[in-house]
CSV table of C-alpha atoms in Angstrom, one decimal:
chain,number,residue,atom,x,y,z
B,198,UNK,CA,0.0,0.0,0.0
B,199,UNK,CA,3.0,2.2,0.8
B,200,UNK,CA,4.6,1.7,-2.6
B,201,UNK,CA,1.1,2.1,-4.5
B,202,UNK,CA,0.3,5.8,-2.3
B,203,UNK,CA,4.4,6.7,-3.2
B,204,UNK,CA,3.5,5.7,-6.9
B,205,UNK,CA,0.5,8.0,-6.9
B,206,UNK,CA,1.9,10.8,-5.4
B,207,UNK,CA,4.9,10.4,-8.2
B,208,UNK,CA,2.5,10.1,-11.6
B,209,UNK,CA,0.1,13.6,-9.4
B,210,UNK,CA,3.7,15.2,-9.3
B,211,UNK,CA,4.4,14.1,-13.3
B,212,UNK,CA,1.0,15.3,-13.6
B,213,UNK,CA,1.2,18.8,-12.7
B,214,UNK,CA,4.7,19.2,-13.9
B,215,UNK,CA,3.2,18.6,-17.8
B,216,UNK,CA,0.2,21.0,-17.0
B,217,UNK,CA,2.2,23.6,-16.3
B,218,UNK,CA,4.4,23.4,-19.0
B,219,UNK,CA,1.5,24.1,-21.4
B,220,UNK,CA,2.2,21.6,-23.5
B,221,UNK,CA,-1.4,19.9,-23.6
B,222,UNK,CA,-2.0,23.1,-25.6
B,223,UNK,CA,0.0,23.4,-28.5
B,224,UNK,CA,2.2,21.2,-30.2
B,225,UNK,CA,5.4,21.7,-31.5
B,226,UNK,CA,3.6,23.4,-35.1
B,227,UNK,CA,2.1,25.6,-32.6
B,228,UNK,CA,-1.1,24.7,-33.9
B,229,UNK,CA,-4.0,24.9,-30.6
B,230,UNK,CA,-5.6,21.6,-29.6
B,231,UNK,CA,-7.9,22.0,-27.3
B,232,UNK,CA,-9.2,19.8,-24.6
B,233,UNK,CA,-12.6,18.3,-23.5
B,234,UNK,CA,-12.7,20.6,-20.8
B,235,UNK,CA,-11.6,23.4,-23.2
B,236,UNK,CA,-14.6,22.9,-25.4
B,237,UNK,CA,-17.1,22.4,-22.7
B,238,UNK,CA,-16.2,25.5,-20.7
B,239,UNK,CA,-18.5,28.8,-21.5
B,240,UNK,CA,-20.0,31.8,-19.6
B,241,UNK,CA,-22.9,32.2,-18.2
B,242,UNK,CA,-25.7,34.0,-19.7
B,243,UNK,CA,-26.0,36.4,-17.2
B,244,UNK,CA,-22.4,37.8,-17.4
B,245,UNK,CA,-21.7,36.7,-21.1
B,246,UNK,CA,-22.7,40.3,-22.1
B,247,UNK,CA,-20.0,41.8,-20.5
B,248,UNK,CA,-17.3,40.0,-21.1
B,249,UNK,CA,-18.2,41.0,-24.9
B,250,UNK,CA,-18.0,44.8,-24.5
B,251,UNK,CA,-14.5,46.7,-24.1
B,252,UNK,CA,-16.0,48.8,-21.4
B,253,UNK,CA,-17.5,46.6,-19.4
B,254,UNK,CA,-14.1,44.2,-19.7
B,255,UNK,CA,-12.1,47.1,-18.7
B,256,UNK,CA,-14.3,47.8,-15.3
B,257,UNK,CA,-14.1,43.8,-14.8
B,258,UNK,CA,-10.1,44.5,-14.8
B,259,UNK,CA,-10.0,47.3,-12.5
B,260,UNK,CA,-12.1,45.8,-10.3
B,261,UNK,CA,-9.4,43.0,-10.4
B,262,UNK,CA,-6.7,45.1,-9.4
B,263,UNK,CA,-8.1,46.2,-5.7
B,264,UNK,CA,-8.6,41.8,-5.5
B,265,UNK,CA,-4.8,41.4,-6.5
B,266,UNK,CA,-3.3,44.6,-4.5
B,267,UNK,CA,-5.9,42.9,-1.4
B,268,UNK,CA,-4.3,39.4,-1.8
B,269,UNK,CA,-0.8,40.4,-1.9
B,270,UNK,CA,-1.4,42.4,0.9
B,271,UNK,CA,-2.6,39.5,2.6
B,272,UNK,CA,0.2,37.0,1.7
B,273,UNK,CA,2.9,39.6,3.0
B,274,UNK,CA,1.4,39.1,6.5
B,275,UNK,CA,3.1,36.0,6.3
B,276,UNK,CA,7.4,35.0,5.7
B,277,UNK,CA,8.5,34.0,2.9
B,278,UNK,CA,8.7,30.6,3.6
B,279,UNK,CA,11.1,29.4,0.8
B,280,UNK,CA,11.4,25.8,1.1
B,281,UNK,CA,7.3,26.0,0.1
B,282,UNK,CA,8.6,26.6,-3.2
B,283,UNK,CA,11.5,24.2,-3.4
B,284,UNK,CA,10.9,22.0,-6.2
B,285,UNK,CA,11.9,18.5,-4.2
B,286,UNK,CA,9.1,19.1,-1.8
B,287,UNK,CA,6.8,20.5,-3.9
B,288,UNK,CA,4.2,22.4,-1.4
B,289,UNK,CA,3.1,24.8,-3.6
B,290,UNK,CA,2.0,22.7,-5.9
B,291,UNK,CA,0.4,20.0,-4.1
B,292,UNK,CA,-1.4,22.6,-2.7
B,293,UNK,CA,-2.6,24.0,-6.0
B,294,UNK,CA,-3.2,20.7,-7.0
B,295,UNK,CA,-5.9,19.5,-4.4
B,296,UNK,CA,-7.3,22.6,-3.9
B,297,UNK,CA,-8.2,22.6,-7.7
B,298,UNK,CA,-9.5,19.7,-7.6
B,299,UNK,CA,-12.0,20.4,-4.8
B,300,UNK,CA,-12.6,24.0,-6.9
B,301,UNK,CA,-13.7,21.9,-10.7
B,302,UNK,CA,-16.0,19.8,-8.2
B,303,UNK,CA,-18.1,22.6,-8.1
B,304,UNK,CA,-17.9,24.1,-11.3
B,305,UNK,CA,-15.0,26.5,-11.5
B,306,UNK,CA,-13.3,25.7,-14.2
B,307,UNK,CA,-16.4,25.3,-16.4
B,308,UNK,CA,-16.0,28.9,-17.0
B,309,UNK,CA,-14.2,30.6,-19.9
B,310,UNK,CA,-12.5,33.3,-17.9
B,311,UNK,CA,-10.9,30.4,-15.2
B,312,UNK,CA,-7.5,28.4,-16.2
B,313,UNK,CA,-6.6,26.0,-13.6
B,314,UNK,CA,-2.9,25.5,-13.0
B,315,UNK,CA,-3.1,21.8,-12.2
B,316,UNK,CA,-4.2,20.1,-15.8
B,317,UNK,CA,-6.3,20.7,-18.4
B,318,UNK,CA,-8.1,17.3,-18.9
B,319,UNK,CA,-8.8,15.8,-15.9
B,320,UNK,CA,-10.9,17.9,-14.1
B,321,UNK,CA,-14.8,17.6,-14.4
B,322,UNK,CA,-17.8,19.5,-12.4
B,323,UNK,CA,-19.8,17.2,-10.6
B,324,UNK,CA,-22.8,20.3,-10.9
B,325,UNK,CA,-25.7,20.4,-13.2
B,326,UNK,CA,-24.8,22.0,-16.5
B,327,UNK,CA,-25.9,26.2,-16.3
B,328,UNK,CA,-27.3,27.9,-19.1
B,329,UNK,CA,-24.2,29.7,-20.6
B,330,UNK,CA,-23.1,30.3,-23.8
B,331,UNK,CA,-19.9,30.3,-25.4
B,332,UNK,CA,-18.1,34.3,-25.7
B,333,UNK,CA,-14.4,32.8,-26.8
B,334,UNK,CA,-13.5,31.5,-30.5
B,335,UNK,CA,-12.1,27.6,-30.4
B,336,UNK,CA,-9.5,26.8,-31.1
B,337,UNK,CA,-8.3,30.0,-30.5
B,338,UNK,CA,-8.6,30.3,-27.1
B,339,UNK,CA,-6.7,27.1,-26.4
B,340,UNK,CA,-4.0,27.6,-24.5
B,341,UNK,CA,-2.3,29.8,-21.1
B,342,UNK,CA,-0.1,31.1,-19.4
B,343,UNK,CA,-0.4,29.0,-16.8
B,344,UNK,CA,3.6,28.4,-16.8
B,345,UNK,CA,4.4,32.1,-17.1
B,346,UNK,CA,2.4,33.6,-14.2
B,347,UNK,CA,3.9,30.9,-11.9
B,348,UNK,CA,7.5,31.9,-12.7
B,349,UNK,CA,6.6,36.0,-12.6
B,350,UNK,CA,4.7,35.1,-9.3
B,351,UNK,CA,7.3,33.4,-7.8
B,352,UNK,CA,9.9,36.2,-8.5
B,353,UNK,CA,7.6,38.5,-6.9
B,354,UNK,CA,7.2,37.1,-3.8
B,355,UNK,CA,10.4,37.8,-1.9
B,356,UNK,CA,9.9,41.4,-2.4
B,357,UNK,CA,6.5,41.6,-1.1
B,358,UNK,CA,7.2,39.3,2.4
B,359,UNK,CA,9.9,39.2,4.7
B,360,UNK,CA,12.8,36.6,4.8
B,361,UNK,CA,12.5,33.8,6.9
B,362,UNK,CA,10.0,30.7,8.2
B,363,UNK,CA,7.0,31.5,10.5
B,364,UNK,CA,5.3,27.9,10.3
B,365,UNK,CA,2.6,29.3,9.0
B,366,UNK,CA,2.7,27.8,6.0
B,367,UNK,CA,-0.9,26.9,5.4
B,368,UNK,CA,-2.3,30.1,5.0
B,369,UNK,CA,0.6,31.4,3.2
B,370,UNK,CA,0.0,28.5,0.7
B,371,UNK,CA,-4.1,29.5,0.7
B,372,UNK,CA,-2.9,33.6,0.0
B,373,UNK,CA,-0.7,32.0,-2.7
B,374,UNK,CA,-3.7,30.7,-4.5
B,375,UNK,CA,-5.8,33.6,-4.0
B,376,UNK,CA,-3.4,35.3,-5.7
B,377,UNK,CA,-2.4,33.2,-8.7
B,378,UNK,CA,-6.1,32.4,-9.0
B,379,UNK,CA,-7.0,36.6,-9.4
B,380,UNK,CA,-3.7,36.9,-11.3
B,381,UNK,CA,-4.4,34.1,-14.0
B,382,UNK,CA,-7.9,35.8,-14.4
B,383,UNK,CA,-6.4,39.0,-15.3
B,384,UNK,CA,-4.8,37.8,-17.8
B,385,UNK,CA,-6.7,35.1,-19.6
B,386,UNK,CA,-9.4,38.0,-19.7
B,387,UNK,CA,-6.9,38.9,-22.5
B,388,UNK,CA,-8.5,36.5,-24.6
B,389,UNK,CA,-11.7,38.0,-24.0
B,390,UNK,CA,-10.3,41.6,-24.8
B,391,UNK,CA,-8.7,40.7,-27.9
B,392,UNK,CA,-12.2,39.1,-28.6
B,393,UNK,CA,-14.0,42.6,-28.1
B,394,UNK,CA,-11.2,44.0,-30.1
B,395,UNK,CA,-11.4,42.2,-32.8
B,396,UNK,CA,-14.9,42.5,-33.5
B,397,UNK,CA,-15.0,45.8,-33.1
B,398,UNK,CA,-12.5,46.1,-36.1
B,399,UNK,CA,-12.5,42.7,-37.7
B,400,UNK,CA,-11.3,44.3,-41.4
B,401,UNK,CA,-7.9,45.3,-39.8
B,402,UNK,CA,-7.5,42.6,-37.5
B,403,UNK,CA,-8.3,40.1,-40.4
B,404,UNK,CA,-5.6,42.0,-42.9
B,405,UNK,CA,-3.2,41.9,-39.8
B,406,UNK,CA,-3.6,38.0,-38.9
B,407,UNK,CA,-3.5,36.8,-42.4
B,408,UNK,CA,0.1,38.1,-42.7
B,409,UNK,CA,3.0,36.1,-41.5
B,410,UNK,CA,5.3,36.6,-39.0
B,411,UNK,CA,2.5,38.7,-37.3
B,412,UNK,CA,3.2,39.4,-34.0
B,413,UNK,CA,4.7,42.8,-33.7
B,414,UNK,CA,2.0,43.7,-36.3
B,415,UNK,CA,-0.4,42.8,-33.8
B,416,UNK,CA,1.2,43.9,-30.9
B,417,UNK,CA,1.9,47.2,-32.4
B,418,UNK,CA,-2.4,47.3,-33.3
B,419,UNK,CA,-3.6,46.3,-29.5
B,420,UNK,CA,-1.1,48.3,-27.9
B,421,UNK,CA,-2.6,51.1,-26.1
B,422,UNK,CA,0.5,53.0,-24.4
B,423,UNK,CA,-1.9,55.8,-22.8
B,424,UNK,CA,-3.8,53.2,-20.9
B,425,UNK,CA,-1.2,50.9,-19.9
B,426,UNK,CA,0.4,54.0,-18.1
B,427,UNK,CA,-3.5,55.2,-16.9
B,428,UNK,CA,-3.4,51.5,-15.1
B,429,UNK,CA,0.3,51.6,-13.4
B,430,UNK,CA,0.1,54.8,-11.9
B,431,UNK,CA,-4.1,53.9,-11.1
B,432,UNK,CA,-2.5,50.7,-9.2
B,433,UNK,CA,0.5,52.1,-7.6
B,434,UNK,CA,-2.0,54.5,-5.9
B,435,UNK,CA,-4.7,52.2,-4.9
B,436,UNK,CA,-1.6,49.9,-3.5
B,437,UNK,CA,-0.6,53.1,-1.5
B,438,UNK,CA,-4.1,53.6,-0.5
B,439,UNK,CA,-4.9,50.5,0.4
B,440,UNK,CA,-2.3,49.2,2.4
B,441,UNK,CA,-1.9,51.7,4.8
B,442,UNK,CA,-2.2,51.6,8.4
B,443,UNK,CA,-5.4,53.9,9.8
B,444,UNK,CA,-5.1,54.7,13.7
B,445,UNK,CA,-9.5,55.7,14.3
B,446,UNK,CA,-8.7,57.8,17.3
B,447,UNK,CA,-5.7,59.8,14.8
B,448,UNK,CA,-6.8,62.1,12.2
B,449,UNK,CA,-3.2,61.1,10.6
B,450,UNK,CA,-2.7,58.4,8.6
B,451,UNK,CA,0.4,56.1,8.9
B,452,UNK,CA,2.4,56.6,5.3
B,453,UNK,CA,4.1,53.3,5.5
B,454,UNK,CA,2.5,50.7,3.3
B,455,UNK,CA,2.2,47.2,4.3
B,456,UNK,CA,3.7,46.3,0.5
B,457,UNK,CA,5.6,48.8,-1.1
B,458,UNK,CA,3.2,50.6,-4.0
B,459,UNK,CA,6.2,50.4,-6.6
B,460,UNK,CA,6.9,46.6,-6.6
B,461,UNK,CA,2.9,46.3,-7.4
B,462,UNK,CA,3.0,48.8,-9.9
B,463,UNK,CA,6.3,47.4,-11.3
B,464,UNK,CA,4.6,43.9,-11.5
B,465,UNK,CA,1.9,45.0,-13.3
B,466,UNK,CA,4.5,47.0,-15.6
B,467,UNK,CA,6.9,44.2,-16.1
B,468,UNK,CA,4.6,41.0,-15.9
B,469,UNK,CA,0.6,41.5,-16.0
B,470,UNK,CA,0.2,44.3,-18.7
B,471,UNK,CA,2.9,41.9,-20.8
B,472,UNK,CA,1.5,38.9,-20.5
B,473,UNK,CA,-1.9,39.9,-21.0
B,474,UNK,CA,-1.3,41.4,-24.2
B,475,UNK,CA,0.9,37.9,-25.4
B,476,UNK,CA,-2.3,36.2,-24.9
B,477,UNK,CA,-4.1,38.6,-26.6
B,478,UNK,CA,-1.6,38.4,-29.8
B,479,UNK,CA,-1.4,34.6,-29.7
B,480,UNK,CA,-5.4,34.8,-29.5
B,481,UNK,CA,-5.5,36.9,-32.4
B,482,UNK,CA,-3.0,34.4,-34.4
B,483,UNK,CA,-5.4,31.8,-34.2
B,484,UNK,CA,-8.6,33.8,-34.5
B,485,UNK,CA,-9.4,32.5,-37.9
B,486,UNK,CA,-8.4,28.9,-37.4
């Protein structure tokens, strides 16, 4: 029984490890393949509207950045915890692993805008099926970043928590999640932008996509330099806003932030705002596949 739990724990491990690597995605043409869960997953009727429209999308996204400045907050209560992240033990992504599989239980991942971390074919709701309706173009919307946001995650987390081991390592794996969960969101909502995009210009996009070697071409007709900047400075002041210390019996306000307002803004800068618009390019590649 030992060996058989040890051999399960070794092919969940294997498991994960090809999940995150994308590769159930694309293959090595880079053509999309998309999986059963893939196909099945839609949005619901009620919220399908919005995610349609540029300007509801864009108040979706700033509402995401107060749940992302919040959860990062909350995970810099706790250390670091580095060996968490060690690859030998692998908490992190055990973690993600069984808490994702509670999550699809109940529906999560039969939504468009929700990419889990932990596979991409095993993972089935045991819910009855909601009316929905499908918002995103398949095969084009196929893939993640699944991959990327762990690596720019991870980087950002000894800047936002303090060196060292506290024990609590629970509830600095659950912050994790939060936080990779609102993060992924962000930017597979990419899709759903490029999406809005498109059909609100389809003659250029379509000149655009049809030409190869593409992708600064696309990059270059998404790119909107006024807004990126609009949401840096928008999240480096909510960051400073938010995470400050309020004494109710002092008129003044403490200035220190609980997470510095520049590493926030700088990952958003140097990691969200880039990755969401490489999944809106590679969206855009395949739109007419």
């Amino acid at each position: 029984m030992a060996k058989l739990n040890s051999s399960m724990k070794f092919w969940s491990l294997v498991l994960l490890i090809y999940s995150l690597s994308s590769s159930c995605y694309a293959d090595k043409s880079q053509k999309l393949f998309c999986s059963p869960l893939a196909y099945s997953a839609c949005s619901p009727a009620s919220t399908a509207d919005r995610l349609r429209k540029l300007e509801s999308l864009r108040d979706i996204l700033i509402g995401l950045e107060d749940t992302i400045i919040f959860c990062l907050i909350e995970r810099s209560k706790y250390a670091y915890n580095q060996h968490l992240y060690d690859s030998s033990r692998n908490g992190l992504g055990s973690f993600i692993q069984d808490s994702e599989a509670v999550q699809a239980r109940f529906g999560r991942y039969t939504l468009e805008e929700e990419t889990p971390f932990s596979g991409c074919n095993f993972l089935r709701s045991t819910l009855p099926r909601m009316n929905c309706t499908k918002v995103l173009h398949m095969p084009a919307s196929c893939f993640n970043k699944s991959k990327e946001i762990m690596t720019a995650y991870l980087d950002l987390l000894p800047n936002i928590t303090i060196n060292g081991d506290d024990g609590h390592y629970a509830p600095a794996l659950a912050s994790d999640l939060v936080c990779l969960q609102a993060i992924s969101k962000r930017i597979t909502l990419g899709k759903f932008v490029a999406e809005a995009k498109y059909n609100k210009d389809p003659i250029a996009y379509n000149a655009t996509i049809l030409v190869k070697n593409n992708e600064d071409a696309l990059m270059k007709l998404l790119t909107d330099t006024k807004v990126e900047n609009e949401v840096i400075q928008r999240v480096a002041k909510k960051a400073e806003i938010l995470g400050q210390n309020i004494d109710p019996f002092n008129t003044s306000i403490v200035k220190q932030a609980k997470v510095d307002p520049s590493v926030i803004s700088r990952f958003y800068e140097n990691s969200m705002i880039p990755l969401t618009k490489q999944v809106e390019v590679t969206y855009l590649q395949h739109r007419l596949d």
